[in-house]
PDB file of C-alpha atoms in Angstrom:
ATOM      1  CA  MET A   1      52.903 131.661  82.941  1.00 85.00           C
ATOM      2  CA  ARG A   2      49.213 132.342  82.136  1.00 88.00           C
ATOM      3  CA  THR A   3      48.604 133.006  85.852  1.00 91.00           C
ATOM      4  CA  TYR A   4      51.173 135.787  85.975  1.00 94.00           C
ATOM      5  CA  VAL A   5      49.528 137.319  82.734  1.00 93.00           C
ATOM      6  CA  PHE A   6      46.104 137.123  84.023  1.00 94.00           C
ATOM      7  CA  TYR A   7      47.124 138.828  87.318  1.00 95.00           C
ATOM      8  CA  ALA A   8      48.778 141.475  85.440  1.00 96.00           C
ATOM      9  CA  ILE A   9      45.898 142.044  82.959  1.00 96.00           C
ATOM     10  CA  MET A  10      43.743 142.487  86.358  1.00 96.00           C
ATOM     11  CA  PHE A  11      46.388 144.695  88.062  1.00 97.00           C
ATOM     12  CA  LEU A  12      46.132 147.297  84.857  1.00 97.00           C
ATOM     13  CA  GLY A  13      42.122 146.915  84.714  1.00 96.00           C
ATOM     14  CA  MET A  14      42.211 148.158  88.540  1.00 96.00           C
ATOM     15  CA  ILE A  15      44.823 150.940  87.471  1.00 97.00           C
ATOM     16  CA  VAL A  16      42.389 151.908  84.643  1.00 97.00           C
ATOM     17  CA  VAL A  17      39.280 152.030  86.990  1.00 96.00           C
ATOM     18  CA  ILE A  18      41.061 154.299  89.467  1.00 95.00           C
ATOM     19  CA  LYS A  19      43.196 156.563  86.962  1.00 95.00           C
ATOM     20  CA  TYR A  20      39.937 157.444  84.631  1.00 95.00           C
ATOM     21  CA  ASP A  21      37.464 157.124  87.830  1.00 93.00           C
ATOM     22  CA  LEU A  22      35.162 154.808  86.697  1.00 95.00           C
ATOM     23  CA  ARG A  23      33.521 153.614  90.025  1.00 94.00           C
ATOM     24  CA  ASP A  24      31.797 155.895  92.388  1.00 92.00           C
ATOM     25  CA  THR A  25      33.470 155.460  96.088  1.00 90.00           C
ATOM     26  CA  LYS A  26      30.234 156.310  97.950  1.00 94.00           C
ATOM     27  CA  THR A  27      27.763 153.849  96.524  1.00 94.00           C
ATOM     28  CA  HIS A  28      30.451 151.417  94.560  1.00 91.00           C
ATOM     29  CA  ARG A  29      28.428 151.607  91.420  1.00 95.00           C
ATOM     30  CA  TRP A  30      30.003 152.270  87.663  1.00 94.00           C
ATOM     31  CA  ARG A  31      29.822 155.969  86.742  1.00 94.00           C
ATOM     32  CA  VAL A  32      27.526 156.679  83.532  1.00 94.00           C
ATOM     33  CA  SER A  33      30.036 157.103  80.432  1.00 92.00           C
ATOM     34  CA  THR A  34      30.997 160.557  79.486  1.00 92.00           C
ATOM     35  CA  GLU A  35      33.216 162.125  77.088  1.00 92.00           C
ATOM     36  CA  GLU A  36      35.734 162.200  79.917  1.00 91.00           C
ATOM     37  CA  ASN A  37      35.763 158.708  80.607  1.00 93.00           C
ATOM     38  CA  LYS A  38      34.939 156.852  77.353  1.00 95.00           C
ATOM     39  CA  LEU A  39      38.529 155.872  76.931  1.00 96.00           C
ATOM     40  CA  GLY A  40      38.812 154.201  80.323  1.00 96.00           C
ATOM     41  CA  TYR A  41      35.702 151.879  79.554  1.00 97.00           C
ATOM     42  CA  PHE A  42      37.327 151.301  76.191  1.00 97.00           C
ATOM     43  CA  LEU A  43      40.599 150.053  77.922  1.00 97.00           C
ATOM     44  CA  LEU A  44      38.527 148.310  80.568  1.00 97.00           C
ATOM     45  CA  VAL A  45      36.483 146.237  78.025  1.00 97.00           C
ATOM     46  CA  PHE A  46      39.803 145.545  76.001  1.00 97.00           C
ATOM     47  CA  LEU A  47      41.442 144.508  78.963  1.00 97.00           C
ATOM     48  CA  PHE A  48      38.469 142.329  80.155  1.00 96.00           C
ATOM     49  CA  VAL A  49      38.432 140.427  76.724  1.00 96.00           C
ATOM     50  CA  GLY A  50      42.028 139.989  76.896  1.00 95.00           C
ATOM     51  CA  ALA A  51      41.784 138.468  80.341  1.00 94.00           C
ATOM     52  CA  ILE A  52      39.036 135.867  78.976  1.00 94.00           C
ATOM     53  CA  LEU A  53      41.149 135.055  76.111  1.00 94.00           C
ATOM     54  CA  THR A  54      44.006 134.598  78.521  1.00 93.00           C
ATOM     55  CA  LEU A  55      42.223 132.065  80.803  1.00 90.00           C
ATOM     56  CA  PHE A  56      40.724 130.069  77.872  1.00 91.00           C
ATOM     57  CA  VAL A  57      43.196 130.126  74.766  1.00 88.00           C
ATOM     58  CA  HIS A  58      46.154 127.404  75.438  1.00 73.00           C
TER      59      HIS A  58
END
């Protein structure tokens, strides 16, 4: 069950990265945080912490 939750969180993370355009497609580097994508970075960090908690909390 935890594996499915982890995969769902990773999938949501990919959607956030695409929706808020957090990666540069030419250089594959993270874009600088601006006012337009600040919410995207917040959501990505929130999902990252959730993924870590999903892996380590039993």
